[in-house]
mmCIF file of C-alpha atoms and ligand atoms in Angstrom:
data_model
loop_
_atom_site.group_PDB
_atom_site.id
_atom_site.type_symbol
_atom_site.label_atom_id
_atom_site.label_comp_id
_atom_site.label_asym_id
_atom_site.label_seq_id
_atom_site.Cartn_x
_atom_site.Cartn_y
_atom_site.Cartn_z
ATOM 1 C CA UNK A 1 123.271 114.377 110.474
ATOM 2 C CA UNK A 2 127.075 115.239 111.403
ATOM 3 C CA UNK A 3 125.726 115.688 115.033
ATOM 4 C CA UNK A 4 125.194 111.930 114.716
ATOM 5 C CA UNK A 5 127.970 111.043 113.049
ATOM 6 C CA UNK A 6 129.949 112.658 115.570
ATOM 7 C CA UNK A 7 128.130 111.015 118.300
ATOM 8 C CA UNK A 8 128.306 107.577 116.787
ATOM 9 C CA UNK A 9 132.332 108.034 116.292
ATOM 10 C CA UNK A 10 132.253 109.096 120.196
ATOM 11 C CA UNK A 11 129.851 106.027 121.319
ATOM 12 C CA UNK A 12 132.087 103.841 119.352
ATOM 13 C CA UNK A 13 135.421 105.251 120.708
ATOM 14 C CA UNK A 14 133.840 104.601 124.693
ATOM 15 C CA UNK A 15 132.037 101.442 123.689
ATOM 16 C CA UNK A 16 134.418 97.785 124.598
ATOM 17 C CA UNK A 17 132.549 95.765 122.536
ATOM 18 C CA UNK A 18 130.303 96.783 119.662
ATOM 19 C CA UNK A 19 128.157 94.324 117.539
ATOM 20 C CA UNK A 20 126.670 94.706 114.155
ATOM 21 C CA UNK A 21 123.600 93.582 112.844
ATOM 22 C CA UNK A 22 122.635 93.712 109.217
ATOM 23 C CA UNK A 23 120.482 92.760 106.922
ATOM 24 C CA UNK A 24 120.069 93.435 102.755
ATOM 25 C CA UNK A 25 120.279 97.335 103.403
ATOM 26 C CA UNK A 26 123.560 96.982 103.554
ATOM 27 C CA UNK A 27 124.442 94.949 100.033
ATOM 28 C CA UNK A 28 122.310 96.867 97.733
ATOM 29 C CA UNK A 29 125.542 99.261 96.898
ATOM 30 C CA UNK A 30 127.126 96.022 96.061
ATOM 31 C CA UNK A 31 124.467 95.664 92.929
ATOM 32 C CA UNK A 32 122.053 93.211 95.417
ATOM 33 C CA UNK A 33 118.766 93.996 95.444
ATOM 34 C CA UNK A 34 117.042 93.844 98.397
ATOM 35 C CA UNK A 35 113.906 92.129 99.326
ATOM 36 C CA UNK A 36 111.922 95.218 100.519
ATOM 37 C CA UNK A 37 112.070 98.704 99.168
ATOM 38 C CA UNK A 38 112.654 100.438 96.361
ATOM 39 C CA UNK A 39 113.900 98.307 94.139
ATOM 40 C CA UNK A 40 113.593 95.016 95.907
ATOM 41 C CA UNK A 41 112.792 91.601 94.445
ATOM 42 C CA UNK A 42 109.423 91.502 96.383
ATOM 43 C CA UNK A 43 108.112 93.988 93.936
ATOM 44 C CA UNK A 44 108.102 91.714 91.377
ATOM 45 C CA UNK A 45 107.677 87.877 93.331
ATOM 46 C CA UNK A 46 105.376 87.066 95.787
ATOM 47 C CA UNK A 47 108.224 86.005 99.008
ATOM 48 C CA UNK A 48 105.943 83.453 100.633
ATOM 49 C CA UNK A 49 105.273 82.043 97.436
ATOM 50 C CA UNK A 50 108.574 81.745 96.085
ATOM 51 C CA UNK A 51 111.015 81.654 98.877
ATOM 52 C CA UNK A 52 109.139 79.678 100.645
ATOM 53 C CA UNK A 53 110.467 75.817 101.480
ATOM 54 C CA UNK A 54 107.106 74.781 100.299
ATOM 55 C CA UNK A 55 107.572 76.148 96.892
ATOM 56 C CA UNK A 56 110.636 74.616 96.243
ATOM 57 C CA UNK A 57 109.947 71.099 97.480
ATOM 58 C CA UNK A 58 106.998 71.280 95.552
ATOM 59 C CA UNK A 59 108.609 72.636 92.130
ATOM 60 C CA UNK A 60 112.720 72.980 92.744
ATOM 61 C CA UNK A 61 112.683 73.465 89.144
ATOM 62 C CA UNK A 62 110.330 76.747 89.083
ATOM 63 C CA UNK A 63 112.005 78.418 91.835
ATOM 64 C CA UNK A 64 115.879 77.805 90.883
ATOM 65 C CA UNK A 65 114.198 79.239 87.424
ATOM 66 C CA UNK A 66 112.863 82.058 88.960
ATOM 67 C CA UNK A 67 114.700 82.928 91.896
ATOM 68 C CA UNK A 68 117.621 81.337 92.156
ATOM 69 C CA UNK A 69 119.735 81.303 89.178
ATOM 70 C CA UNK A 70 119.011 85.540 89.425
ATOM 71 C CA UNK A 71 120.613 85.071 92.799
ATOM 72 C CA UNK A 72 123.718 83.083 91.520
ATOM 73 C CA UNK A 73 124.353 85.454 88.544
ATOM 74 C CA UNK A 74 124.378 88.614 91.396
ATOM 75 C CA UNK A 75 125.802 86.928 94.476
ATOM 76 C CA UNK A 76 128.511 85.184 92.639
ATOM 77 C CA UNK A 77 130.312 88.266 91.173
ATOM 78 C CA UNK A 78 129.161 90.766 93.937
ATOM 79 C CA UNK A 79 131.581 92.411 95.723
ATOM 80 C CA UNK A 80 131.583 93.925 99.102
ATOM 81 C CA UNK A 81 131.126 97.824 99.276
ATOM 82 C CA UNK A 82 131.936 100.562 101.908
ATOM 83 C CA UNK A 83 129.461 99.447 104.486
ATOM 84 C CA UNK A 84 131.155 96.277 104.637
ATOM 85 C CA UNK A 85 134.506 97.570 104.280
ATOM 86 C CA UNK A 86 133.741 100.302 106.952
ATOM 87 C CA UNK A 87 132.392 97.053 109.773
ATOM 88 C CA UNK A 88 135.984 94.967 108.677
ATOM 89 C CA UNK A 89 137.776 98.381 109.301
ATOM 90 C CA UNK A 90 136.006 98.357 112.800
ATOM 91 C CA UNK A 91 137.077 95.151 113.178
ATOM 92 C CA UNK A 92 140.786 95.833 112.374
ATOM 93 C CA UNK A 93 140.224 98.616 114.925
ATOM 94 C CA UNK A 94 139.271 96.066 117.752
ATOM 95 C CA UNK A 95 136.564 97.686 118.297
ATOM 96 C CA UNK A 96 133.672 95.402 116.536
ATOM 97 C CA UNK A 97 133.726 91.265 117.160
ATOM 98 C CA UNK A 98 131.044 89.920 115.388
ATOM 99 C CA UNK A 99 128.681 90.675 112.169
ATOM 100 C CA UNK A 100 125.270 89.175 112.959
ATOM 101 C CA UNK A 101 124.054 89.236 109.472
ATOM 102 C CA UNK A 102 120.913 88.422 107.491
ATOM 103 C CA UNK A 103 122.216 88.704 104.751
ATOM 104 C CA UNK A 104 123.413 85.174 102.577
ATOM 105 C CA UNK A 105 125.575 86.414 100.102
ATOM 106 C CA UNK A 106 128.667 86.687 101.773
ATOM 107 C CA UNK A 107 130.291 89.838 101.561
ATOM 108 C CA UNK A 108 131.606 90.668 105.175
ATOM 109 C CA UNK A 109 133.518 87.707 104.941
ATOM 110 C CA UNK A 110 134.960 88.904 101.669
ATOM 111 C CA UNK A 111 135.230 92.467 103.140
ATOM 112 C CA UNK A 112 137.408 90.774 106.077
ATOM 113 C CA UNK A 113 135.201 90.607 109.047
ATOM 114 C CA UNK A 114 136.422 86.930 111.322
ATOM 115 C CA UNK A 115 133.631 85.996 113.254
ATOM 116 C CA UNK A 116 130.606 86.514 111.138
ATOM 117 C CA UNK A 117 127.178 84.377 112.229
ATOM 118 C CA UNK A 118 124.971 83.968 109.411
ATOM 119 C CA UNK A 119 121.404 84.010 110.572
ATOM 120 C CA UNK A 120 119.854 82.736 107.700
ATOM 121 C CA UNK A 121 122.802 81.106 106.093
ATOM 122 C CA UNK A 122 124.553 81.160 102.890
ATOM 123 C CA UNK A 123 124.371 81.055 99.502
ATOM 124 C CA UNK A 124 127.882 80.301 99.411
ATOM 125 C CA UNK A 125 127.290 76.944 99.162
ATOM 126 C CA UNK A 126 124.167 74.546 97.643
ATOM 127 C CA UNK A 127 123.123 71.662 99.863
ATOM 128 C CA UNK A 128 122.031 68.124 98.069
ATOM 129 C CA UNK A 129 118.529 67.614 99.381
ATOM 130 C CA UNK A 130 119.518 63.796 99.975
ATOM 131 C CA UNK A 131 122.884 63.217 101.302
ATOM 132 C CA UNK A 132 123.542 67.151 102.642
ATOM 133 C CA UNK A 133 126.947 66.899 100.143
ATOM 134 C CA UNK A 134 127.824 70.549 99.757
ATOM 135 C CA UNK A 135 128.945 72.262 96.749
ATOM 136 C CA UNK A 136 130.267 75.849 96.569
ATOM 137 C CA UNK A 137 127.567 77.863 94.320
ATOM 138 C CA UNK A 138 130.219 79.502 92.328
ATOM 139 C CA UNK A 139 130.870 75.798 90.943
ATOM 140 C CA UNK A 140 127.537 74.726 89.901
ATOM 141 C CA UNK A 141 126.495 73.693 86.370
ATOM 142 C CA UNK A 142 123.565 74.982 85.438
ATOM 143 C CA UNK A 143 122.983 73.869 82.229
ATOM 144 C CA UNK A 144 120.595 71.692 83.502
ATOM 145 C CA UNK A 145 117.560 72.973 86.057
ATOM 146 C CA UNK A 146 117.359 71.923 88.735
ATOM 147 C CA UNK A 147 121.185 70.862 89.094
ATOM 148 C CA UNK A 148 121.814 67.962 91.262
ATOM 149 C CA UNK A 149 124.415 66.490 93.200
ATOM 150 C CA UNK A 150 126.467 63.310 92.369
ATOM 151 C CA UNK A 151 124.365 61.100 94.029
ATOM 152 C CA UNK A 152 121.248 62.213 92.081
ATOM 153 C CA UNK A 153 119.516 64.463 94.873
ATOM 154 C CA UNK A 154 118.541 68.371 93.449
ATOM 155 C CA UNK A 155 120.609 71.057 95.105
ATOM 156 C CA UNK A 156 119.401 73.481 96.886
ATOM 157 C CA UNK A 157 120.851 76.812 98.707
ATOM 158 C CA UNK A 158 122.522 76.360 102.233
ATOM 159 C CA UNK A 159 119.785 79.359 103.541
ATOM 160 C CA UNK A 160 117.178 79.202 105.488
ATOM 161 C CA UNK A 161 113.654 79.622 103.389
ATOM 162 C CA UNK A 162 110.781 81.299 104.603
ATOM 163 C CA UNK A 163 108.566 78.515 106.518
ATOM 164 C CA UNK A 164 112.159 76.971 107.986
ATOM 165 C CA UNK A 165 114.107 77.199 111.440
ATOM 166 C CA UNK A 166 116.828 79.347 112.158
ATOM 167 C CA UNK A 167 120.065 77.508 112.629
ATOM 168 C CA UNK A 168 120.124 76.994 116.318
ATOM 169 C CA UNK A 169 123.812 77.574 117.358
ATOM 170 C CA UNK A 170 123.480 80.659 115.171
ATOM 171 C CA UNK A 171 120.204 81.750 116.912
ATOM 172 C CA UNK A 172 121.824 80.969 120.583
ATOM 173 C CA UNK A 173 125.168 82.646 119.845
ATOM 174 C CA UNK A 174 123.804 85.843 118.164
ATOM 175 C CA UNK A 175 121.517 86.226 121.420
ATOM 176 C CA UNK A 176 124.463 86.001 123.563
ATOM 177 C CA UNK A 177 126.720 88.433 121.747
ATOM 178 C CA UNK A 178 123.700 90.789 121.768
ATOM 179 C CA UNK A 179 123.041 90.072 125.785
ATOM 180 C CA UNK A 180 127.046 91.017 126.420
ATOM 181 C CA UNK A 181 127.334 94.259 123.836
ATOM 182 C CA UNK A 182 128.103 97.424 124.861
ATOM 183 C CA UNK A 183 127.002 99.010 121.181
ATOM 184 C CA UNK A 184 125.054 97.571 118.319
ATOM 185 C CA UNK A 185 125.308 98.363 115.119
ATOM 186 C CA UNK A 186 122.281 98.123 113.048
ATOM 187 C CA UNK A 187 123.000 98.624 109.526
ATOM 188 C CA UNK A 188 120.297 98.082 106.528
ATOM 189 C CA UNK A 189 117.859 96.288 107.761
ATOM 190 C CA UNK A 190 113.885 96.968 107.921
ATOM 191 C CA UNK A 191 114.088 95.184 111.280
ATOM 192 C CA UNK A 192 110.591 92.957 110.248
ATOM 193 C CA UNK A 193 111.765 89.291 110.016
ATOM 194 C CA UNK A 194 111.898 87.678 113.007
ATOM 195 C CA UNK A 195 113.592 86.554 115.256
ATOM 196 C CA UNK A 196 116.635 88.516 114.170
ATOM 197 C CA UNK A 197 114.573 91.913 114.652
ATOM 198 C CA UNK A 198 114.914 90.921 118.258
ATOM 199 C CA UNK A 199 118.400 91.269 118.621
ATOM 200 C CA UNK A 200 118.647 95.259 119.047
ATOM 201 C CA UNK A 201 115.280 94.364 121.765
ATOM 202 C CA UNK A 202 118.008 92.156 123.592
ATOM 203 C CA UNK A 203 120.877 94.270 123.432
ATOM 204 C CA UNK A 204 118.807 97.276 124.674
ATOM 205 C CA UNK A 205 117.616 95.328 127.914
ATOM 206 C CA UNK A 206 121.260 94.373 128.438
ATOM 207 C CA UNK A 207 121.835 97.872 128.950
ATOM 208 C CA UNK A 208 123.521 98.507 125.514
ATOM 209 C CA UNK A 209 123.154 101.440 123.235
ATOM 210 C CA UNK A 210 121.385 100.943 119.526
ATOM 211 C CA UNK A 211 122.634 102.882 116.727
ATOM 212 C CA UNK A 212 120.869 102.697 113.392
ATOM 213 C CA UNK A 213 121.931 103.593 110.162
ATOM 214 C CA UNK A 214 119.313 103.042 107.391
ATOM 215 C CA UNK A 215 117.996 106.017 104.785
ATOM 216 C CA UNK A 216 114.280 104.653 106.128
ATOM 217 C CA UNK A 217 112.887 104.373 109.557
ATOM 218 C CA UNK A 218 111.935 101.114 110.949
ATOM 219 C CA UNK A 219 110.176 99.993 113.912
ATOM 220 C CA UNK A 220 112.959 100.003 116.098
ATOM 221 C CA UNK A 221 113.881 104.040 115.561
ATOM 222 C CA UNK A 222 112.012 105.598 118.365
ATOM 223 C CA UNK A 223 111.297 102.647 120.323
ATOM 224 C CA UNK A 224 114.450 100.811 120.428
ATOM 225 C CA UNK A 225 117.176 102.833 119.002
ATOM 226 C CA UNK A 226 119.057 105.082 120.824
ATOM 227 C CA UNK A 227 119.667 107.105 117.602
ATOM 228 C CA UNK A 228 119.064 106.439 114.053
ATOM 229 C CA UNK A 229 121.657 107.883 111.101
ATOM 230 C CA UNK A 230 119.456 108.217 107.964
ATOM 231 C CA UNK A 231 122.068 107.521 104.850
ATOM 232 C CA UNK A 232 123.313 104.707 102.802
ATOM 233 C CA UNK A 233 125.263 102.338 104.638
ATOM 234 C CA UNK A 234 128.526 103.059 102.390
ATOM 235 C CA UNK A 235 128.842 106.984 103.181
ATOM 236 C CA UNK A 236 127.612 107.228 106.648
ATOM 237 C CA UNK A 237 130.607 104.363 107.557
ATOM 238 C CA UNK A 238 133.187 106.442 105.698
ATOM 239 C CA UNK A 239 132.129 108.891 107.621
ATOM 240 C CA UNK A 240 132.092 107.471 111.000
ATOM 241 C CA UNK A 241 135.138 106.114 110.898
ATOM 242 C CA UNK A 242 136.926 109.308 109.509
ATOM 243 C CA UNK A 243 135.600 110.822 112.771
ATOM 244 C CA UNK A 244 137.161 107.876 114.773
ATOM 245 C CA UNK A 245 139.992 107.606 113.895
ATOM 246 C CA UNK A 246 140.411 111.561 114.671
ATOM 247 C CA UNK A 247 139.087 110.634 117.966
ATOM 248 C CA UNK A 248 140.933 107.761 119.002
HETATM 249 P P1 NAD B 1 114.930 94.124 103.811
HETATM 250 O O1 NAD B 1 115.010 93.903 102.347
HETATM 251 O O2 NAD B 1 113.671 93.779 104.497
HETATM 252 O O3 NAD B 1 115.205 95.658 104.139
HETATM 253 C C1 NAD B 1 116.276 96.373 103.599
HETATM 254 C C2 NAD B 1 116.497 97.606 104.444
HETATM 255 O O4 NAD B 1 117.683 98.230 104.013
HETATM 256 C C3 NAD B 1 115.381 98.641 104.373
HETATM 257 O O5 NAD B 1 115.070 99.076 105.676
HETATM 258 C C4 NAD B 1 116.016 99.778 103.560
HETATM 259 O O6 NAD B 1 115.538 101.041 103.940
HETATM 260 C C5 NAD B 1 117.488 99.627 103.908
HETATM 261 N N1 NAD B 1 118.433 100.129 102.917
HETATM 262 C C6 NAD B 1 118.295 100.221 101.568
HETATM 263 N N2 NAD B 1 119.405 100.703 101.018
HETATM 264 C C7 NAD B 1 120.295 100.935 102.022
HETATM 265 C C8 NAD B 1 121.631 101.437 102.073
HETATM 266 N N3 NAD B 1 122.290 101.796 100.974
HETATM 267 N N4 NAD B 1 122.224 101.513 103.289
HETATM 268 C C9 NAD B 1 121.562 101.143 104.421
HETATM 269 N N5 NAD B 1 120.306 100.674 104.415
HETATM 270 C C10 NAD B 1 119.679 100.564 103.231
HETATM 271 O O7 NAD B 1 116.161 93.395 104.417
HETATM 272 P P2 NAD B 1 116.322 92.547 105.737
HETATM 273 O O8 NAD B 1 115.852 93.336 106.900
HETATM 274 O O9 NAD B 1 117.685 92.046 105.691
HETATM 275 O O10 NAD B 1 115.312 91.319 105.589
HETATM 276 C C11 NAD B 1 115.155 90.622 104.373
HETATM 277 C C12 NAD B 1 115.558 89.145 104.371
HETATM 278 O O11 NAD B 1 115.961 88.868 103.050
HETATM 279 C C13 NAD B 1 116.754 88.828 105.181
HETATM 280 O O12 NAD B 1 116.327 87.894 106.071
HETATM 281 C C14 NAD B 1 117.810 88.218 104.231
HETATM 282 O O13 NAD B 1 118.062 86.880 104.593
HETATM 283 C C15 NAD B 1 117.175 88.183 102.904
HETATM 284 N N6 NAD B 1 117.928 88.863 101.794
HETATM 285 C C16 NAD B 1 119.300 88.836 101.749
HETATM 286 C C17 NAD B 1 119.984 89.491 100.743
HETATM 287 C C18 NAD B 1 121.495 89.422 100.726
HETATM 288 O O14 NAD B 1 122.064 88.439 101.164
HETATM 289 N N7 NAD B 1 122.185 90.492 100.275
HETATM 290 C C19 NAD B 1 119.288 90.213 99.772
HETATM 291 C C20 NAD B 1 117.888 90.223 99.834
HETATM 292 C C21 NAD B 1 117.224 89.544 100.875
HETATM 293 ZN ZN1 ZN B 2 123.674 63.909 97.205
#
């Protein structure tokens, strides 16, 4: 493994522009749990039932009760860990530009990454199911299941649910920043929801290397990746960037 850390440090010091792609892998040192895996919410729900927009227009009430609210109390005092710290460090560097991230909860903002695109948006924010009035999550009462907007209309999150479209500009940009990449990052995620598993595909036929850092193998190590780092997100970023900075 510190062959690989010392070859991602020297990729990263040649590379001119790196990318990052990540998905929950990356926030479960943060105290998120992650949807696959050990420990991840799908062992106990059912993700098509319960995530998807189907389920919640049909009962908003069931899934806020179910999955929601859990997400509220974790995202809302989360904070972000090494991984993220190591990508805003990167960042700060001017090495990395943009986070392409799966993830909704908001923590490479927090960490201090700029340009961030959030493929399946946030969960910042709640989104009134009538009027689209937008309320920051942190704010909402409650008390009262579903909660609802002033108008009347029932809140829901700003994300994209299973059984729902990406948001287009952030589906066209993320496909041009991984066209133009020299490097791309691809940090905790099992690389099996689509289309943002496609992103390393594109960067690779750009010509770009694909570096991997995940404590499991996915379908992209061998086939896409040019390497993959097996650790947790946190140490393997201290790491790398200990060797960078050495370098550079
Ligand atoms: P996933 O749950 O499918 O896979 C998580 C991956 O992270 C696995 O490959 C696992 O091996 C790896 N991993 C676990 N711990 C790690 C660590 N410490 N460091 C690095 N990697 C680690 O996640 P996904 O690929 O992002 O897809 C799930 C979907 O669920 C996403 O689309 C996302 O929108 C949503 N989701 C988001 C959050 C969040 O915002 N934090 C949490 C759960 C699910
Ligand atoms: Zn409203």
């Amino acid at each position: 493994m510190d062959d690989l850390i010392q070859q991602a440090a020297e990729d990263l010091a040649a590379a001119g522009k790196v990318a990052a792609l990540t998905g929950a892998g990356i926030s479960t040192e943060s105290g998120i749990p992650p949807f696959r895996g050990k420990g991840g919410l799908w062992e106990r729900f059912d993700p098509m039932e319960i995530a998807h927009i189907d389920a919640f227009t049909r009962d908003p009430a069931r899934v806020w009760n179910i999955l929601v609210k859990e997400m509220k109390k974790i995202v809302d005092s989360a904070k972000p860990n090494d991984g993220h710290k190591g990508l805003a460090k990167l960042e700060a560097m001017g090495k990395l530009k943009t986070v392409i991230t799966q993830n909704i909860d908001g923590l490479h903002q927090a960490a201090g990454n700029t340009d961030v695109i959030e493929f399946h948006g946030t969960f910042a924010w709640q989104r009134c199911m009538d009027c689209s009035q937008k309320y920051e999550t942190r704010s909402v009462d409650i008390t009262e299941i579903p909660p609802r907007c002033s108008c009347g209309g029932i809140l829901r999150p700003d994300a994209v649910f299973f059984g729902e479209m990406i948001p287009q500009d952030a589906l066209w940009r993320s496909r041009q920043i991984a066209s133009d990449c020299d490097l791309m990052l691809v940090v905790g995620t099992s690389a099996v929801v689509q289309p943002a598993a496609l992103m390393p595909v594109v960067a690779k036929e750009s010509g770009a290397k694909v570096v991997e850092i995940n404590p499991e193998r996915t379908p992209l190590t061998d086939e896409i990746s040019d390497y993959l780092i097996m650790g947790a997100a946190g140490a393997v970023m201290n790491q790398i960037i200990e060797k960078l900075e050495q370098i550079s």
